[in-house]
Coordinates of C-alpha atoms and ligand atoms in Angstrom, one line a residue:
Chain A
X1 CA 0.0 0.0 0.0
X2 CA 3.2 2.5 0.6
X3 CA 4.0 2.2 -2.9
X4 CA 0.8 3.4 -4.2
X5 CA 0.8 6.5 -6.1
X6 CA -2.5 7.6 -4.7
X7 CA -1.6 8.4 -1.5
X8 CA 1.2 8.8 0.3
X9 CA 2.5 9.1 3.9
X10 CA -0.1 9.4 6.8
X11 CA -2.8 9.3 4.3
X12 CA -1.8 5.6 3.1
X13 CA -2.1 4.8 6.8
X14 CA -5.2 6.3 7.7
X15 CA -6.7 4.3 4.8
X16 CA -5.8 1.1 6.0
X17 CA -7.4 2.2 9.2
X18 CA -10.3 2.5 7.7
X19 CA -10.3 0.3 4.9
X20 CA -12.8 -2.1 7.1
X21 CA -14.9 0.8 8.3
X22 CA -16.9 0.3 4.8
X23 CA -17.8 -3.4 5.0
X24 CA -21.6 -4.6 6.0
X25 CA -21.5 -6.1 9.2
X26 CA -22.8 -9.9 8.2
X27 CA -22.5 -11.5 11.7
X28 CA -24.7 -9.6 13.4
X29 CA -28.5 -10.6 13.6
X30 CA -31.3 -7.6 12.3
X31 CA -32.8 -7.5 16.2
X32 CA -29.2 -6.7 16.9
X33 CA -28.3 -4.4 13.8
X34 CA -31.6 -2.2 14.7
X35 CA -30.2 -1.9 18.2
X36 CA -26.4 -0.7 17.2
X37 CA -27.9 1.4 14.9
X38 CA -30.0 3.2 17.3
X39 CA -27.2 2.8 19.5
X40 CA -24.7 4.8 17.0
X41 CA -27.1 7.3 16.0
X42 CA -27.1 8.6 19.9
X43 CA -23.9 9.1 21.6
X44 CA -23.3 11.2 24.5
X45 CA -19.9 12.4 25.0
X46 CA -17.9 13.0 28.2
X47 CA -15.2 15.5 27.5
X48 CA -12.3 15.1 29.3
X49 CA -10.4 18.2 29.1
X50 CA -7.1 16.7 30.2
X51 CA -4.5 18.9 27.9
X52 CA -4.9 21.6 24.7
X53 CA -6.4 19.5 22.7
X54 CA -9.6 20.3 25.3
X55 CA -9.4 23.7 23.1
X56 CA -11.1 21.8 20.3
X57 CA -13.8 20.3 21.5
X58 CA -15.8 23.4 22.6
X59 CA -16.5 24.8 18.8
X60 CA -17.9 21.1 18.1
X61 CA -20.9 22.0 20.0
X62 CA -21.1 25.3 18.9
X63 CA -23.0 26.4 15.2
X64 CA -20.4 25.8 13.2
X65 CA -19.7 22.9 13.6
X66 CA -23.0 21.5 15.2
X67 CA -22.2 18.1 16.1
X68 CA -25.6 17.3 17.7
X69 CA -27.0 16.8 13.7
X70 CA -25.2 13.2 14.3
X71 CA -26.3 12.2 17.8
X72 CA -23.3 13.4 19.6
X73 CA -24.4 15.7 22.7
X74 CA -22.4 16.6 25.6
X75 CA -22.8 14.4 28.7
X76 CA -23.4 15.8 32.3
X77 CA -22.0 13.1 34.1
X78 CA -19.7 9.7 33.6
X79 CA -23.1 7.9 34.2
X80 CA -25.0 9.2 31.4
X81 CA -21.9 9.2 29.1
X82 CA -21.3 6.7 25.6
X83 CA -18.0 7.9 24.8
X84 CA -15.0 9.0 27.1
X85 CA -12.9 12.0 24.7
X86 CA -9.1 12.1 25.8
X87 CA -7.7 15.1 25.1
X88 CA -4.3 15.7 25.0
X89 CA -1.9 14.6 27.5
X90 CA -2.9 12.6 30.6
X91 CA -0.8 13.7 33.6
X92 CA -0.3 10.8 36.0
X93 CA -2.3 12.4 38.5
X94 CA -5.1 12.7 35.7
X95 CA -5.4 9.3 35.0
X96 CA -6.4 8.3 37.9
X97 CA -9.3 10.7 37.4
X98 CA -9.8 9.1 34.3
X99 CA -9.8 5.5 34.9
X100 CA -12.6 6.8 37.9
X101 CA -14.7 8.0 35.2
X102 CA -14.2 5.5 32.4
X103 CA -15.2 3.2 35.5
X104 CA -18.5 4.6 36.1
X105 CA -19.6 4.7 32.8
X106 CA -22.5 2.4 31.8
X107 CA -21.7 -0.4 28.8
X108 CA -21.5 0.0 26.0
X109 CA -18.8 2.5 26.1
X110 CA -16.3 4.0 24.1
X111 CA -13.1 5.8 24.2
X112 CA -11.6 8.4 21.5
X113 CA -8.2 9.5 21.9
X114 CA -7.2 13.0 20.7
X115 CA -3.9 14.4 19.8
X116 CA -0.5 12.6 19.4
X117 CA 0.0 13.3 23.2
X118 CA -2.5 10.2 23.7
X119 CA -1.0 7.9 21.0
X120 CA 2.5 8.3 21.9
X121 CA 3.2 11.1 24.0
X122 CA 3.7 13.4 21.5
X123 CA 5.8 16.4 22.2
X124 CA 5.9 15.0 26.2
X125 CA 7.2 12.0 24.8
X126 CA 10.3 12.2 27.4
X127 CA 8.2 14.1 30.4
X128 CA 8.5 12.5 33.4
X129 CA 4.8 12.8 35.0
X130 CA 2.8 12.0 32.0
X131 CA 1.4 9.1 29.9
X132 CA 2.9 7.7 27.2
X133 CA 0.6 5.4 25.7
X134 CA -3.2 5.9 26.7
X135 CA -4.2 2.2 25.3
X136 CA -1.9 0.8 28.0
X137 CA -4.4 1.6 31.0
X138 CA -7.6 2.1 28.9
X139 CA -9.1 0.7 26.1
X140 CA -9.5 3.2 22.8
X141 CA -11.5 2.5 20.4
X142 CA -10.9 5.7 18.2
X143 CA -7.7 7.9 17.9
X144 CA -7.5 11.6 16.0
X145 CA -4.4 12.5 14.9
X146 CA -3.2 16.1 15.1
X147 CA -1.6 18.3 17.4
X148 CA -4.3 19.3 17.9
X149 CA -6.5 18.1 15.5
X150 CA -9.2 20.4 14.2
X151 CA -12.9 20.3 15.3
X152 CA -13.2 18.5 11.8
X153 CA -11.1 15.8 12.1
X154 CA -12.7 15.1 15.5
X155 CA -15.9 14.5 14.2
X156 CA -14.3 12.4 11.9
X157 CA -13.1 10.4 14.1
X158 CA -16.9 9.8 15.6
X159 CA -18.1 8.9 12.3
X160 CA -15.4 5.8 12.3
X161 CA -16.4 5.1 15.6
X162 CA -20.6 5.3 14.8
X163 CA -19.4 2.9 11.2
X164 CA -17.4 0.4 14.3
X165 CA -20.5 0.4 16.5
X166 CA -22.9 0.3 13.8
X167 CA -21.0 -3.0 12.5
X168 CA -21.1 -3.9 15.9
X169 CA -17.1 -5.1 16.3
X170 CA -16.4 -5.8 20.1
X171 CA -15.8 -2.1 21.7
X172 CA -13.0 -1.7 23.7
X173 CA -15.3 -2.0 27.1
X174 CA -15.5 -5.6 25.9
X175 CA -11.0 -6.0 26.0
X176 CA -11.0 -4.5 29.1
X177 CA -13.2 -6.4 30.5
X178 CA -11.2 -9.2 29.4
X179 CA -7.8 -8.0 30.3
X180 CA -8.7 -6.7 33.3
X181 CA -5.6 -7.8 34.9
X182 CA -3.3 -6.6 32.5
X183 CA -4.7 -3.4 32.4
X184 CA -5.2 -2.8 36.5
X185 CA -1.5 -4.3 36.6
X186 CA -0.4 -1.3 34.5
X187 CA -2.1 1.1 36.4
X188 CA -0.6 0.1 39.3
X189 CA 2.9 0.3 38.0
X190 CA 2.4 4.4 37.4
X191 CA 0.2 4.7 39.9
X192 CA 2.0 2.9 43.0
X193 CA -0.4 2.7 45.9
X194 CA -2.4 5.6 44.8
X195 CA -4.6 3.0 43.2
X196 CA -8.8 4.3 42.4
X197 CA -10.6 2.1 45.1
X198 CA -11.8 -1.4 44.2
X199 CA -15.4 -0.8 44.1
X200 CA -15.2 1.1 40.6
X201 CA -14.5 -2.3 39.5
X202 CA -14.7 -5.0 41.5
X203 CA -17.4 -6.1 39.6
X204 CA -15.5 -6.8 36.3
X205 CA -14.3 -9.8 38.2
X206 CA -17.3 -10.7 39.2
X207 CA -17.4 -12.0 35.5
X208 CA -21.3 -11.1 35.2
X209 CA -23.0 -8.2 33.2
X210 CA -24.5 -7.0 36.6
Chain B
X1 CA -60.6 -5.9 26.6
X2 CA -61.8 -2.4 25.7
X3 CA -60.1 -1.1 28.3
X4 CA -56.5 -2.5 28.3
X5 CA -56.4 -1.5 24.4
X6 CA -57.3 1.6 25.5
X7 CA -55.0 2.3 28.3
X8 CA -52.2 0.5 25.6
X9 CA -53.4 2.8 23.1
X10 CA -52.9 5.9 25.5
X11 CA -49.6 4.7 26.5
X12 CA -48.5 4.5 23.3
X13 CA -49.6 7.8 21.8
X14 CA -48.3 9.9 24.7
X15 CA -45.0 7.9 24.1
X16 CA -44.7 8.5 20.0
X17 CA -45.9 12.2 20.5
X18 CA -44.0 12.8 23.3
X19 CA -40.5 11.8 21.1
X20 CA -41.8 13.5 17.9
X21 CA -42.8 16.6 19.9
X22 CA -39.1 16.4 21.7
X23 CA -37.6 15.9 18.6
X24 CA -39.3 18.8 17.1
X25 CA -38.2 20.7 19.8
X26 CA -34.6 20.1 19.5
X27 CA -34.7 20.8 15.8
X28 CA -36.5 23.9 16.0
X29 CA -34.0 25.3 18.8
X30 CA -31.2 24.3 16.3
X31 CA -32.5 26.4 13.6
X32 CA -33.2 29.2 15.6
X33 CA -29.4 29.2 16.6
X34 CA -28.4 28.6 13.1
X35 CA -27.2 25.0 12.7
X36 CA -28.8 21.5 11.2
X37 CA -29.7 20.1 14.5
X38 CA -30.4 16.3 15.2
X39 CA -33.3 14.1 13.5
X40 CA -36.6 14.6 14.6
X41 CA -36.0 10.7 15.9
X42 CA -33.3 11.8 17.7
X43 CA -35.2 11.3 21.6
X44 CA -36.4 7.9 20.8
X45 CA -32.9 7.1 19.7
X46 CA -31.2 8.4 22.9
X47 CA -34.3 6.8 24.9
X48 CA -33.6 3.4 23.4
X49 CA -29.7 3.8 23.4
X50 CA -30.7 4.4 27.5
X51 CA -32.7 1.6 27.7
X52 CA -30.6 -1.1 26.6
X53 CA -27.6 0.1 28.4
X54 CA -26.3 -1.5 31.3
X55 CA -27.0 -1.0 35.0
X56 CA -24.1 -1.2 37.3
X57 CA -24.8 1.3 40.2
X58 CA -27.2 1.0 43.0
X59 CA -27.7 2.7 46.4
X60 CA -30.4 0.7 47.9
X61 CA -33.5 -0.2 46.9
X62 CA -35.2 3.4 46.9
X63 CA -32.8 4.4 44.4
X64 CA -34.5 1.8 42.2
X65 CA -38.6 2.3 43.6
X66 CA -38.0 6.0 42.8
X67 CA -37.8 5.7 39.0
X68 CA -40.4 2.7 39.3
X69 CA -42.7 5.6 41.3
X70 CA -41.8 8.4 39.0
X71 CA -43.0 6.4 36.0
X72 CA -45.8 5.1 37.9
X73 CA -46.9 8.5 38.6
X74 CA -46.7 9.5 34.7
X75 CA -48.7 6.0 33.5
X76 CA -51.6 6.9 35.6
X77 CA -51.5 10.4 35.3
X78 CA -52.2 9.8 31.4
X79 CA -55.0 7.5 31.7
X80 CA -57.1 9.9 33.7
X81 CA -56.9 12.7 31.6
X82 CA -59.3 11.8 28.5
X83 CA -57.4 12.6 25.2
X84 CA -60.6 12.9 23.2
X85 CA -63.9 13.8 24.0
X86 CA -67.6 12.4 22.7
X87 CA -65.4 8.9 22.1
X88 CA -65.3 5.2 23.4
X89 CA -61.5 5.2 22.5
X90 CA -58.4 6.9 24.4
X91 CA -60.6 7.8 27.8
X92 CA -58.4 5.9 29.9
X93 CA -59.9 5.7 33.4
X94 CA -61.2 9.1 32.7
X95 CA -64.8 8.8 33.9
X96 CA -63.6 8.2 37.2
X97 CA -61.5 10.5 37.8
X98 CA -61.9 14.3 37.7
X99 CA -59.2 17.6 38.0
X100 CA -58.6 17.0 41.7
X101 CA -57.6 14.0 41.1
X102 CA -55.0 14.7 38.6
X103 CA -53.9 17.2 40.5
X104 CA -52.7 14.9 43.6
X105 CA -51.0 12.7 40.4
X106 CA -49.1 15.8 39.3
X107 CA -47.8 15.4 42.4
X108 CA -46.0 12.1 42.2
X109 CA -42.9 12.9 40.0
X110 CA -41.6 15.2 42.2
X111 CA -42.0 12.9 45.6
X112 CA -40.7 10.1 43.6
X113 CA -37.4 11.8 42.5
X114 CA -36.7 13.1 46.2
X115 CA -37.0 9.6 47.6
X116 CA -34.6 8.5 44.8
X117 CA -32.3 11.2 45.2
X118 CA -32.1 11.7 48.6
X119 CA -31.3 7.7 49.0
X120 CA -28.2 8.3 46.3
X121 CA -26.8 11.2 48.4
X122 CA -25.1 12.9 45.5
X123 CA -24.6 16.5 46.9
X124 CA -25.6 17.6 42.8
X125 CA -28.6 15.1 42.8
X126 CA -29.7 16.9 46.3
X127 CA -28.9 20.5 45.0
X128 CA -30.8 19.7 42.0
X129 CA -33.8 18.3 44.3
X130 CA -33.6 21.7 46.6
X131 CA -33.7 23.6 43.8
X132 CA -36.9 21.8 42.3
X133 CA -38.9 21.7 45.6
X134 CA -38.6 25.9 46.2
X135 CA -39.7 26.2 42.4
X136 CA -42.3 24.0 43.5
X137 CA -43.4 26.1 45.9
X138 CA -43.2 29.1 43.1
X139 CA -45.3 27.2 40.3
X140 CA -47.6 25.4 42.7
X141 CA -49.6 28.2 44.0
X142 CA -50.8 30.0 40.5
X143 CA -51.2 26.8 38.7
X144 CA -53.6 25.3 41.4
X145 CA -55.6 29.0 41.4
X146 CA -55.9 28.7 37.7
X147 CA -57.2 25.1 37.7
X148 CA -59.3 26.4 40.5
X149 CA -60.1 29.2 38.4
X150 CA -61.6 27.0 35.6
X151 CA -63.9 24.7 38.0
X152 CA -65.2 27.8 39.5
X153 CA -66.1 29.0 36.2
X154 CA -68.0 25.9 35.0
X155 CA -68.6 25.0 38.5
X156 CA -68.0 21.5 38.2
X157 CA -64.3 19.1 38.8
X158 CA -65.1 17.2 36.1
X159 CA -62.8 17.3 33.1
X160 CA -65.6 16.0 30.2
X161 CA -67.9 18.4 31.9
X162 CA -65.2 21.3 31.1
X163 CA -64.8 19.7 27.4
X164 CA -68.3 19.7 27.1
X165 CA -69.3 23.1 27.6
X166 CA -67.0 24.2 24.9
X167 CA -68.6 24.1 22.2
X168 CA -67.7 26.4 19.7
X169 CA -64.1 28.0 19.2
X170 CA -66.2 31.7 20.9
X171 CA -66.7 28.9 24.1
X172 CA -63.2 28.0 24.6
X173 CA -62.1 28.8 27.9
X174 CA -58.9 30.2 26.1
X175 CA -61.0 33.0 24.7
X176 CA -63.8 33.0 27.9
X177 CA -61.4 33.1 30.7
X178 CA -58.2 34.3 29.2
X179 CA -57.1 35.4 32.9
X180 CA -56.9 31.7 33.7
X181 CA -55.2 31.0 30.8
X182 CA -52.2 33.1 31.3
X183 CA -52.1 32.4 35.0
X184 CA -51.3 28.8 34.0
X185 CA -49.1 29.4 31.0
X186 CA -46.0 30.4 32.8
X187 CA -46.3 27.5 35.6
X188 CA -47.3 25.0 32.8
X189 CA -43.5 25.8 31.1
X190 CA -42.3 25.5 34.4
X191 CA -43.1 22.5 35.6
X192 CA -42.0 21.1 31.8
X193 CA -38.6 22.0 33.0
X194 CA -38.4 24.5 29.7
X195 CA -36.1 27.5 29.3
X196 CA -36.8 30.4 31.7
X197 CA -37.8 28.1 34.5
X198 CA -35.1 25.3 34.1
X199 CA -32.8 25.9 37.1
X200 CA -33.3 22.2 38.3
X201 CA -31.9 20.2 35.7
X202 CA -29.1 23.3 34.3
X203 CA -26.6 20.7 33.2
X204 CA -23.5 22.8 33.6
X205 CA -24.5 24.0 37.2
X206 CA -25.7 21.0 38.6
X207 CA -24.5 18.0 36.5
X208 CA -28.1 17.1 35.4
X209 CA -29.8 17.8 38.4
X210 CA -31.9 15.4 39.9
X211 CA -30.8 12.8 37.6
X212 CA -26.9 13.3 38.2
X213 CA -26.8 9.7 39.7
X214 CA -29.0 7.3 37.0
X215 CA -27.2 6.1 34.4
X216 CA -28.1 3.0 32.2
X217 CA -31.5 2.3 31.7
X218 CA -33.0 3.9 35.3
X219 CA -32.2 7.0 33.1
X220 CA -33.9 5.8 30.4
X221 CA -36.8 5.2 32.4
X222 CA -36.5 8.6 33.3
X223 CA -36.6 9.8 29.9
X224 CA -39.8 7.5 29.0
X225 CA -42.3 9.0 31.3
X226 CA -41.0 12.6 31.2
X227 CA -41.6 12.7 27.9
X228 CA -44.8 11.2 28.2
X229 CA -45.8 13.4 31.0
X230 CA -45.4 16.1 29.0
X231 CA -47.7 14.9 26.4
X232 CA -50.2 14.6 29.5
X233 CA -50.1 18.0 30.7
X234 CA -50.2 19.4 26.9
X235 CA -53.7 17.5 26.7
X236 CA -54.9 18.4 30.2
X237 CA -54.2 22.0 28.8
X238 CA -56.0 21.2 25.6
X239 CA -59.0 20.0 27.3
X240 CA -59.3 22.6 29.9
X241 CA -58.6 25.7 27.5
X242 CA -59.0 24.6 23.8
X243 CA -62.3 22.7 24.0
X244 CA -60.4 19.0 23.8
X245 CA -60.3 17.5 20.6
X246 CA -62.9 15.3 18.4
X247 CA -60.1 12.9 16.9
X248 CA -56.3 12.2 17.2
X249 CA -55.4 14.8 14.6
X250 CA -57.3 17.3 15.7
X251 CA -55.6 16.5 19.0
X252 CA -52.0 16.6 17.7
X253 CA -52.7 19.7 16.1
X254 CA -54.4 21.3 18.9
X255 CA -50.7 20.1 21.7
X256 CA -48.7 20.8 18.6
X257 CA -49.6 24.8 18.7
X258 CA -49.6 24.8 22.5
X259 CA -45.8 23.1 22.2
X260 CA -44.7 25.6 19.6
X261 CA -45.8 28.7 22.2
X262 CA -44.2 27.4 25.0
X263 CA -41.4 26.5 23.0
X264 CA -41.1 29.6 21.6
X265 CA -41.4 31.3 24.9
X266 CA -38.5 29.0 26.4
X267 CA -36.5 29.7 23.6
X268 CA -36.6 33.5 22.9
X269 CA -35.5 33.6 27.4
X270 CA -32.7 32.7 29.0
X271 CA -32.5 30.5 32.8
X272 CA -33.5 32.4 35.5
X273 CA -32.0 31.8 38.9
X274 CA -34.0 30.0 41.3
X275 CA -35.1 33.3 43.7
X276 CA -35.9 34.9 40.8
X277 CA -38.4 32.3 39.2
X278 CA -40.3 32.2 42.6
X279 CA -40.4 35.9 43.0
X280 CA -41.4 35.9 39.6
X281 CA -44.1 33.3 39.8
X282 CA -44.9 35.2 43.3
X283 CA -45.8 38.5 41.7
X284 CA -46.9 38.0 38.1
X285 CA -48.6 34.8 37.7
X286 CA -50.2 34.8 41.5
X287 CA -50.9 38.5 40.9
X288 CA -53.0 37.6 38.0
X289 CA -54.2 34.8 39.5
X290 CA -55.9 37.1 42.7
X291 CA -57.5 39.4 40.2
X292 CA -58.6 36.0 38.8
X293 CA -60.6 35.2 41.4
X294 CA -62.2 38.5 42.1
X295 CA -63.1 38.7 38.8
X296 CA -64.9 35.2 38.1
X297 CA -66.1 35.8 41.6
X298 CA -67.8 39.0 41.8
X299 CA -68.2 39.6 37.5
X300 CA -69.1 36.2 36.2
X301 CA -68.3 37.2 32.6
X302 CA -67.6 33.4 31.7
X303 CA -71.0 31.9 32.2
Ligands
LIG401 S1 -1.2 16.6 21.0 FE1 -0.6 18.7 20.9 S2 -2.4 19.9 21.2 FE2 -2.8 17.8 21.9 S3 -2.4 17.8 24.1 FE3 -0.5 17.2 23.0 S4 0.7 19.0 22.7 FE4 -1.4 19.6 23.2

């Protein structure tokens, strides 16, 4: 695909990313396909304002960019939320915050990561109080590229996300979940003993739906 | 058999109006600010989404009765108020009930969301719950005088009797009593939680109020019977003030322009604070209300 002469670079990449997004989803049954589409047609967002990219997800909302004409409102509370929007870089002392919220979020739920700070660091790559790789301590389903990414490309990146629901692939609620060890054992290792309390998920082990 | 289509048939009206009508409303305020706004499905898309979520939380078994109240509260408020009148179809439990009655049901929501709440103890959830209960006490007082208003014009608690004696569009009450009308307006927005009057559930101030604690599908129980506890009061309104309706259109069209003024209203204002909505409701609507009484009292124009 890198030798293609039709794109080049990052755009090669993102194709491949999305070169499934198109595809009807054949597994899933129509009860179920009516429920994911209802259930990507209506997603509330919990913005997590964690670094600049927090800057760009204020005009979504707004006029200009209205992103309410796809389902995508603004979320009072973890509770009420669908997706979790990490943006920007995640202090250690944040994530705990975040792994609260993601917590207390009701399934199915998503997370989008926003800004090369949550890929791979970005320009904090060699900070010392701040997350490297978001996907190590919680599950994302989407990430935006960018530093920062425009209010365009964000809503881009919900559209991939609504085509992933919509074809109903596993969310990431559904890995951790699984990997629930793995993924407390790397919280642990930033975090020390300054753990989020057990009840946020004690229940994962549990193994049930509740 | 007649009358468990019925009440199925009532149910389900008040629940497709009450997303159509929500829907409408979020599409209107969209264009008025300028933008594309959501589908007109968009409520019974987040209502469903809501519904089929999952349910983790709990804080006792009040925090689970309270929604089961709540909804309770909005079932049986729409069966006794009859959505047509001179029909077999979409009474409800109508016959036996009268104003008073649906009055005490109006009632419900609000105890049913403190018991919740207060069993949650989310300092938000109990702001939001404060905040309702003193607008209570605003909205209460002028919307009661205006009902009052009404059955002391046609003497009589009975909601057909009301319908009946409308006749004509000269008979409405809207026209006959217009005093009562107005007295009830600004209480009727307020207790929809619409725009002037929405300090309980201001999502940046208090997280969503009331409801800061449900999540999964509690929340989307939530949803269900607010929306269709709207629909109620709309026709309660409908009946008392527009002569009720002869057939479902009729109806719909009759809510529909009462929805489009009170949404107009709550869109063209901004929230007021909470002191400020009960001195509000204290002076203009009660006000009104007073002069009300003395006039259907002492100058029966009406009859
Ligand atoms: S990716 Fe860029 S804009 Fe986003 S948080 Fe990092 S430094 Fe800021």
């Amino acid at each position: 695909m890198y030798h293609n002469n039709h794109c080049e670079g990052f755009q090669c990449e993102q194709r491949m990313l999305e070169a499934s997004l198109g595809e009807e989803g054949g597994e899933l049954g129509v009860l179920d396909r009516l429920v994911a589409w209802m259930r990507q047609r209506s997603l509330f967002v919990l913005a997590y304002g964690t670094g600049c990219g927090a800057i760009e997800m204020r005009p979504l909302m707004t006029s200009r960019f209205d992103a309410e004409r796809f389902g995508i409102i603004g979320a009072a509370t973890p509770r009420q939320a669908d997706v979790l929007v990490i943006s920007g870089y995640l202090a250690v002392k944040t994530l705990k915050r975040v792994i609260r919220s993601y917590e207390q979020m009701q399934e199915p739920k998503y997370v989008i990561a926003l800004g090369s700070c949550a890929i791979n660091g970005g320009m904090y790559w060699d900070s010392y109080n701040t997350i490297k790789q978001v996907d190590h301590y919680i599950p994302v389903d989407m990430y935006v590229t960018g530093c920062m990414p425009r209010p365009e490309a964000l809503i881009e990146g919900f559209a991939a996300l609504q085509e992933k629901i919509k074809r109903g692939e596993p969310g990431g609620f559904q890995r951790y979940r699984e990997n629930i060890d793995w993924y407390k054992g790397n919280q642990r290792r930033v975090l020390g003993d300054n753990m989020p309390p057990d009840y946020t998920y004690d229940w994962y082990h549990a193994g049930g739906t509740a | 058999m007649h009358v468990i289509l019925d009440a199925l048939a009532m149910i389900g009206l008040s629940y497709v109006m009450g997303f159509l009508f929500y829907g409408f409303y979020r599409q209107f305020s969209a264009r008025v600010q300028r933008r594309w706004g959501p589908s007109i499905w968009q409520n019974f898309f987040d209502n469903m989404k809501f519904l089929l979520k999952s349910e983790t939380l709990s804080h006792g078994p009040m925090f689970f009765f309270g929604p089961m109240i709540i909804a309770a509260g909005a079932i049986t408020t729409v069966l006794f108020v009859p959505f047509l009148k001179d029909s077999d179809w979409l009474q409800g439990f109508s016959h036996s009930g009268n104003l008073i009655l649906i009055v005490y049901l109006l009632v419900v929501g609000p105890l049913g969301n403190a018991l919740a709440v207060g069993s949650s103890g989310n300092p938000f959830g109990v702001m939001g719950v404060t905040r309702g209960l003193t607008r209570l006490m605003g909205l209460e007082v002028p919307f009661f005088l205006g009902l009052a208003l009404v059955m002391l014009q046609h003497e009589t608690t009975s909601v057909h009797a009301i319908m009946a004696a409308q006749d004509g569009i000269a008979q409405w009450n809207l026209f006959t009593n217009p005093i009562a009308f107005m007295v009830i307006l600004l209480p009727f927005i307020a207790s929809q939680n619409a725009s002037p009057f929405d300090v309980v559930g201001a999502p940046v101030e208090v997280y969503a109020g009331p409801r800061v604690e449900f999540g999964g599908r509690l929340l989307g129980v939530l949803m269900t019977q607010n929306m269709m506890m709207t629909i109620a009061k709309l026709v309660l309104v409908v009946d008392l003030f527009m002569g009720g309706a002869t057939n479902i259109f009729i109806l719909i069209a009759k809510a529909f322009s009462l929805f489009l003024l009170t949404a107009a209203i709550s869109l063209a204002f901004p929230r007021l604070k909470t002191e400020q909505t009960v001195d509000f409701f204290w002076k203009v609507p009660l006000g009104l209300g007073v002069l009300g009484v003395v006039a259907t009292v002492w100058f029966p124009w009406g009859a």
